[in-house]
Amino acid sequence: MTNPETKREITMLEAVREALVQEMRRDENVFLIGEDIGVYGGAFGVSKGMQEEFGMERVRDTPISEAGIAGACVGAALMGMRPVGEVMFMDFLTLMMDQLVNQAAKIRVMFGGKVSIPLVMRAPYGSGTGAAAQHCQSLESWFISTPGIKVICPSTPYDAKGLLVSAIRDNNPVVFMENKLLYKAKGFVPEDLYTLPISKGDVKREGKDMTIFSYGVTAQRSLEAAEILAKEGIDIEVIDPRTLKPLDKDLVIQSVSKTGRLLIVHEATKTGGFAGEVTSVVCESEAFDRLDAPIKRLCGLDIPIPYNRTLEKAATPQVEDIVKAARSLAIEGR
Amino acid sequence: MKAEVIMPKVDMDQETGTLVEWLKQEGDTVKKGEPLFVMLTAKASIEVEAPESGILRGITAKKDDVIPVTQVIAYIVSPDEKFEAPVAKPAESAAVKAPEMPSEAKKAENETSSVPTMVAGDASQVRATPLARAIAREKGLDLSAIAGRGPRGRIYKADVLSALDKGVGSIAAKPAMVQAPAGAAPAINIPLPNARIRERIPQKGVRTIIAQRLGYSWNSIPHIYESVNVNMEEIVRLRERVNQVIQNHTGLKVSYTAILALAVARLLPKHPFLNSSFTGDEVILWEDVNLGIATSLEDYLIVPVVRTAQELSLESIVKEMSRLLEAARGKKLEPADMSGSTFTISNLGMFGIESFTAIINPPETAILAVGKMVDTPVVIDGQVVVRPMMNLTLAVDHRVNDGARAAKFLSDLKSTLENPYLLI
């Protein structure tokens, strides 16, 4: 369990900004590119004030063309820069697919390792803002199934800062998912520049009765659910992979081997979602023989996110849903 | 060498296969995918294909050998290759020969116990979580003796631990029904007559299974029998009507067994306890009616299964029964065609048998024995008239069904057969 030794609390939004600012001060090859990130400060205000420090060259506003942003990132990365692109909503990654999937993910291997693509695409994701079906999606599984792209999704300000710095320094394209609701969530974050290892998950809460695997906003909700169930005497371990691809399989296998039960929670839709992959990782490992109940998935419904706020909540796992699912799995057969 | 030819494992619970015949001989050129030999499992005979193209060499198994699965029995080599049979390791050298001395008790016992059965209580049928299984393995517990509290009897770690506490399920305490191949035991102790021997017939393959299952059934299942005589005149009429039509469609005749199968399949969903299995802990009522039709071939009793018969039309039943019979005659029944029945019909009418009692085919809980249709004087409305009468004798497992439940089914079946228009 990571417990940063600092008393300073900041929001995840501030942690992301701090990572960008500190890394840009350290490395002049790092620059930001996106829609309205300069004067306006970005769709969620992450880069507010940064153009004043770094100028229009390093905090570049673009026309409304996501393909253009991604293409410029790939080109700049090829020329030795370390671009950090911002897409306003993860949903708009659809417009970047060719540049990311067919170019960024492939160029390094197709040129025999002569070039690398150190680009980061920051993608605010998830529902809960009332922004309806085209601005609320969680599209991680598309990129998880594309070799050559790393996918990171932090659930705390501390993880966000350390992992974003690592993502910028990584020589592979990284889709960096930032949950919109978590932007305002506070946590302890060291003021100094630091990195966290990619592909290393974290035990957010230790427990012995069952494991919840979750990331991003649902990891935080799972922690809340675990506290509620602790009062009923159910001791839940919450593990957060932090990096979805490449996955820290050992963390999952160890935890499930210990608890014998696994609930996987994510906001992305269930069918074809990451939970199915995690399930298979467990079933193919030695942890299979330690399972004392079927693995359960609690995921987004297989529907476009509704605009109506009540329906929007109903479409994705909330704290009470996790409590219910975790309770029934924890007590099954006991 | 290009490939090894092995005795394949085609069933989950198969440990040996009997070599029925080689379709290719030593030195023959074979093509990949070409049938190479015929094998017999406990359930069916199967043609095994060549794994590679080449020349067949080094055949070590001959007709009627019982061979452990995955054992190498021949090789396929390139035409230009000089073949030398690899020196077999002692462990796999000797095929288990068909025993020449069937009265040699030990051997016979080994043979039977090496063929697992599908009866209730078999550990392979148990539902348990992987962790529960792992603990049971470690502690040497028999899961089939442990009651699970989960859905459909699923056993959890907690169930295994509580059984361990109570001392339930240790392998020694395993219920005798699986272990004791009843029927074999008395023969060991009772002296054989001092007479000239005509022939010795080794107990193997399908016959072993039959002996084991029916022995178990007879010794362990309390049977109750009930009989009715059914006036078949309407069925005779119905058959005359539909036979020509179905024959025009399919070229197949409609047998009385097929009509009976239709009636039984339509009625069983209304009498679910007769279409059930008993595991010791629970009765499982089956949604599907998988109808076993007991069929006698020359040296065989086989029970091909008409699946989901409750959904089939008469024409479909006729077609499926004919397909199964054809396959059975050619010994080409797939294992899936011969397992998983939930109720069995046995008809000996064609041998002139007017009535008989049958033994339940576990894990079923009922069987219907059908006699010959006989023109019989009966009294109807005070008059003696001649009607084609048929005897039906139902056997049910008294642990699951009582006499009244069996009677309801039988009387329902009788009135349906006497008024077949009810089938519509």
Short mmCIF file of C-alpha atoms in Angstrom, two decimals, chain A residues 85-297:
data_model
loop_
_atom_site.label_atom_id
_atom_site.label_comp_id
_atom_site.label_asym_id
_atom_site.label_seq_id
_atom_site.Cartn_x
_atom_site.Cartn_y
_atom_site.Cartn_z
CA GLY A 85 -1.43 15.12 -26.40
CA GLU A 86 -4.75 15.89 -24.78
CA VAL A 87 -8.03 14.70 -26.17
CA MET A 88 -10.97 16.54 -24.60
CA PHE A 89 -12.93 13.33 -24.03
CA MET A 90 -11.77 9.74 -24.38
CA ASP A 91 -14.74 9.29 -26.72
CA PHE A 92 -12.92 11.33 -29.34
CA LEU A 93 -10.09 8.82 -29.50
CA THR A 94 -12.21 7.30 -32.24
CA LEU A 95 -10.92 10.12 -34.46
CA MET A 96 -7.32 9.28 -33.54
CA MET A 97 -7.57 5.55 -34.07
CA ASP A 98 -5.61 5.31 -37.30
CA GLN A 99 -2.76 7.45 -36.01
CA LEU A 100 -2.58 5.59 -32.69
CA VAL A 101 -3.39 2.02 -33.70
CA ASN A 102 -1.96 1.77 -37.20
CA GLN A 103 0.96 4.19 -36.81
CA ALA A 104 2.07 4.83 -33.25
CA ALA A 105 1.63 1.25 -32.07
CA LYS A 106 3.38 -0.29 -35.08
CA ILE A 107 6.17 1.99 -36.27
CA ARG A 108 8.75 0.89 -33.72
CA VAL A 109 8.56 -2.80 -34.59
CA MET A 110 8.04 -2.24 -38.32
CA PHE A 111 11.28 -0.26 -38.46
CA GLY A 112 13.19 -2.85 -36.51
CA GLY A 113 13.50 -0.70 -33.40
CA LYS A 114 15.36 2.12 -35.23
CA VAL A 115 12.82 4.65 -33.99
CA SER A 116 10.59 4.86 -30.98
CA ILE A 117 7.33 6.69 -30.33
CA PRO A 118 7.47 8.25 -26.87
CA LEU A 119 4.05 9.84 -26.92
CA VAL A 120 1.39 10.17 -24.25
CA MET A 121 -2.26 10.71 -25.08
CA ARG A 122 -4.12 11.99 -22.03
CA ALA A 123 -7.74 10.93 -22.18
CA PRO A 124 -10.38 12.06 -19.66
CA TYR A 125 -12.88 9.20 -19.41
CA GLY A 126 -15.98 8.01 -17.65
CA SER A 127 -19.51 9.01 -16.81
CA GLY A 128 -21.11 10.86 -13.95
CA THR A 129 -20.97 14.35 -15.44
CA GLY A 130 -24.29 14.23 -17.27
CA ALA A 131 -22.55 14.55 -20.61
CA ALA A 132 -24.45 11.69 -22.28
CA ALA A 133 -23.46 8.90 -24.60
CA GLN A 134 -20.75 10.62 -26.67
CA HIS A 135 -18.76 12.14 -23.79
CA CYS A 136 -18.84 9.46 -21.08
CA GLN A 137 -17.27 6.32 -22.42
CA SER A 138 -14.52 4.10 -21.06
CA LEU A 139 -12.82 2.70 -24.14
CA GLU A 140 -9.75 1.07 -22.59
CA SER A 141 -10.38 -2.40 -23.97
CA TRP A 142 -9.79 -1.21 -27.56
CA PHE A 143 -6.28 -0.15 -26.66
CA ILE A 144 -5.60 -3.05 -24.32
CA SER A 145 -6.15 -5.33 -27.29
CA THR A 146 -3.72 -3.36 -29.46
CA PRO A 147 -0.11 -4.55 -29.06
CA GLY A 148 2.36 -1.67 -28.87
CA ILE A 149 0.24 0.67 -26.76
CA LYS A 150 0.40 0.92 -22.98
CA VAL A 151 -2.71 1.84 -21.02
CA ILE A 152 -2.54 3.51 -17.61
CA CYS A 153 -5.45 4.48 -15.39
CA PRO A 154 -4.63 5.92 -11.95
CA SER A 155 -7.12 6.11 -9.11
CA THR A 156 -5.29 8.52 -6.76
CA PRO A 157 -3.49 11.87 -7.16
CA TYR A 158 -0.25 10.21 -5.99
CA ASP A 159 -0.47 7.46 -8.61
CA ALA A 160 -1.48 9.97 -11.28
CA LYS A 161 1.58 12.17 -10.80
CA GLY A 162 4.14 9.39 -10.57
CA LEU A 163 2.70 7.37 -13.42
CA LEU A 164 2.26 10.34 -15.76
CA VAL A 165 5.93 11.21 -15.36
CA SER A 166 6.83 7.56 -16.08
CA ALA A 167 4.50 7.56 -19.09
CA ILE A 168 6.23 10.64 -20.55
CA ARG A 169 9.64 9.02 -20.05
CA ASP A 170 8.50 5.70 -21.57
CA ASN A 171 9.53 5.14 -25.18
CA ASN A 172 6.20 3.63 -26.18
CA PRO A 173 2.86 5.24 -26.92
CA VAL A 174 0.77 5.46 -23.76
CA VAL A 175 -2.94 6.12 -23.44
CA PHE A 176 -3.22 7.83 -20.05
CA MET A 177 -6.77 7.66 -18.72
CA GLU A 178 -7.90 10.31 -16.26
CA ASN A 179 -11.25 9.96 -14.58
CA LYS A 180 -13.29 13.16 -14.74
CA LEU A 181 -14.92 12.66 -11.34
CA LEU A 182 -11.56 11.93 -9.72
CA TYR A 183 -10.09 15.28 -10.93
CA LYS A 184 -11.53 16.84 -7.77
CA ALA A 185 -10.55 13.95 -5.46
CA LYS A 186 -7.80 14.88 -3.02
CA GLY A 187 -4.82 12.89 -1.87
CA PHE A 188 -1.33 13.21 -0.44
CA VAL A 189 1.23 14.00 -3.14
CA PRO A 190 4.94 14.75 -2.63
CA GLU A 191 6.06 18.11 -4.03
CA ASP A 192 9.20 16.66 -5.58
CA LEU A 193 9.28 15.05 -8.98
CA TYR A 194 9.03 11.24 -8.68
CA THR A 195 8.13 8.26 -10.84
CA LEU A 196 6.09 5.13 -10.21
CA PRO A 197 6.79 1.92 -12.10
CA ILE A 198 4.51 1.15 -15.04
CA SER A 199 3.00 -2.39 -14.92
CA LYS A 200 3.14 -2.47 -11.16
CA GLY A 201 -0.19 -2.64 -9.39
CA ASP A 202 -0.94 -1.67 -5.85
CA VAL A 203 -2.82 -3.22 -2.96
CA LYS A 204 -5.08 -0.35 -1.93
CA ARG A 205 -6.55 -2.20 1.00
CA GLU A 206 -5.46 -5.50 2.47
CA GLY A 207 -8.04 -8.12 3.31
CA LYS A 208 -8.52 -11.85 3.49
CA ASP A 209 -12.12 -12.73 2.57
CA MET A 210 -12.18 -11.72 -1.07
CA THR A 211 -10.43 -9.59 -3.68
CA ILE A 212 -11.88 -6.69 -5.61
CA PHE A 213 -9.90 -5.81 -8.71
CA SER A 214 -10.64 -2.32 -9.92
CA TYR A 215 -9.04 0.81 -11.31
CA GLY A 216 -9.87 4.47 -11.75
CA VAL A 217 -13.05 5.76 -10.16
CA THR A 218 -14.45 2.30 -9.45
CA ALA A 219 -11.32 1.48 -7.43
CA GLN A 220 -12.21 4.39 -5.14
CA ARG A 221 -15.82 3.21 -4.95
CA SER A 222 -14.60 -0.30 -4.17
CA LEU A 223 -12.61 1.08 -1.25
CA GLU A 224 -15.73 2.80 0.06
CA ALA A 225 -17.67 -0.43 -0.35
CA ALA A 226 -14.95 -2.35 1.48
CA GLU A 227 -15.23 0.02 4.46
CA ILE A 228 -19.00 -0.46 4.58
CA LEU A 229 -18.64 -4.24 4.47
CA ALA A 230 -15.88 -4.19 7.07
CA LYS A 231 -18.57 -3.17 9.55
CA GLU A 232 -20.37 -6.42 8.67
CA GLY A 233 -17.20 -8.37 9.35
CA ILE A 234 -16.30 -8.90 5.69
CA ASP A 235 -12.62 -8.25 5.10
CA ILE A 236 -12.01 -7.19 1.51
CA GLU A 237 -8.75 -6.75 -0.32
CA VAL A 238 -8.85 -4.06 -3.02
CA ILE A 239 -6.18 -4.28 -5.68
CA ASP A 240 -5.59 -1.59 -8.30
CA PRO A 241 -3.48 -2.59 -11.30
CA ARG A 242 -2.90 1.12 -12.15
CA THR A 243 -1.47 -0.02 -15.48
CA LEU A 244 -4.01 -2.03 -17.48
CA LYS A 245 -1.56 -3.04 -20.19
CA PRO A 246 0.89 -4.59 -19.60
CA LEU A 247 -0.97 -5.98 -16.61
CA ASP A 248 0.66 -6.81 -13.28
CA LYS A 249 -0.59 -10.39 -13.38
CA ASP A 250 1.38 -11.46 -10.31
CA LEU A 251 -0.55 -9.03 -8.16
CA VAL A 252 -3.87 -10.52 -9.24
CA ILE A 253 -2.69 -14.12 -8.94
CA GLN A 254 -1.20 -13.57 -5.49
CA SER A 255 -4.23 -11.79 -4.14
CA VAL A 256 -6.72 -14.32 -5.50
CA SER A 257 -4.56 -17.21 -4.29
CA LYS A 258 -4.84 -15.69 -0.85
CA THR A 259 -8.56 -14.85 -0.77
CA GLY A 260 -10.05 -17.46 -3.13
CA ARG A 261 -12.67 -15.05 -4.43
CA LEU A 262 -12.55 -12.34 -7.06
CA LEU A 263 -14.89 -9.53 -8.04
CA ILE A 264 -13.79 -7.40 -10.96
CA VAL A 265 -15.29 -3.94 -11.18
CA HIS A 266 -15.01 -1.46 -14.01
CA GLU A 267 -17.13 1.20 -15.56
CA ALA A 268 -16.51 0.06 -19.14
CA THR A 269 -19.17 -2.18 -20.62
CA LYS A 270 -19.11 -5.81 -19.59
CA THR A 271 -19.18 -7.57 -22.95
CA GLY A 272 -15.68 -7.75 -24.35
CA GLY A 273 -14.46 -5.72 -21.40
CA PHE A 274 -11.20 -5.96 -19.47
CA ALA A 275 -12.88 -7.97 -16.70
CA GLY A 276 -13.13 -10.95 -19.02
CA GLU A 277 -9.39 -10.76 -19.66
CA VAL A 278 -8.59 -10.59 -15.94
CA THR A 279 -10.87 -13.57 -15.34
CA SER A 280 -8.92 -15.58 -17.88
CA VAL A 281 -5.60 -14.54 -16.37
CA VAL A 282 -6.74 -16.05 -13.09
CA CYS A 283 -8.21 -19.18 -14.67
CA GLU A 284 -5.00 -19.83 -16.60
CA SER A 285 -2.83 -19.41 -13.52
CA GLU A 286 -2.15 -21.45 -10.42
CA ALA A 287 -4.70 -19.24 -8.66
CA PHE A 288 -7.45 -21.26 -10.36
CA ASP A 289 -7.03 -24.04 -7.83
CA ARG A 290 -7.49 -21.56 -5.01
CA LEU A 291 -10.85 -20.27 -6.26
CA ASP A 292 -13.68 -21.02 -3.87
CA ALA A 293 -16.43 -19.34 -5.86
CA PRO A 294 -17.00 -18.31 -9.47
CA ILE A 295 -15.27 -15.08 -10.49
CA LYS A 296 -17.81 -12.26 -10.74
CA ARG A 297 -17.80 -9.18 -12.94
#
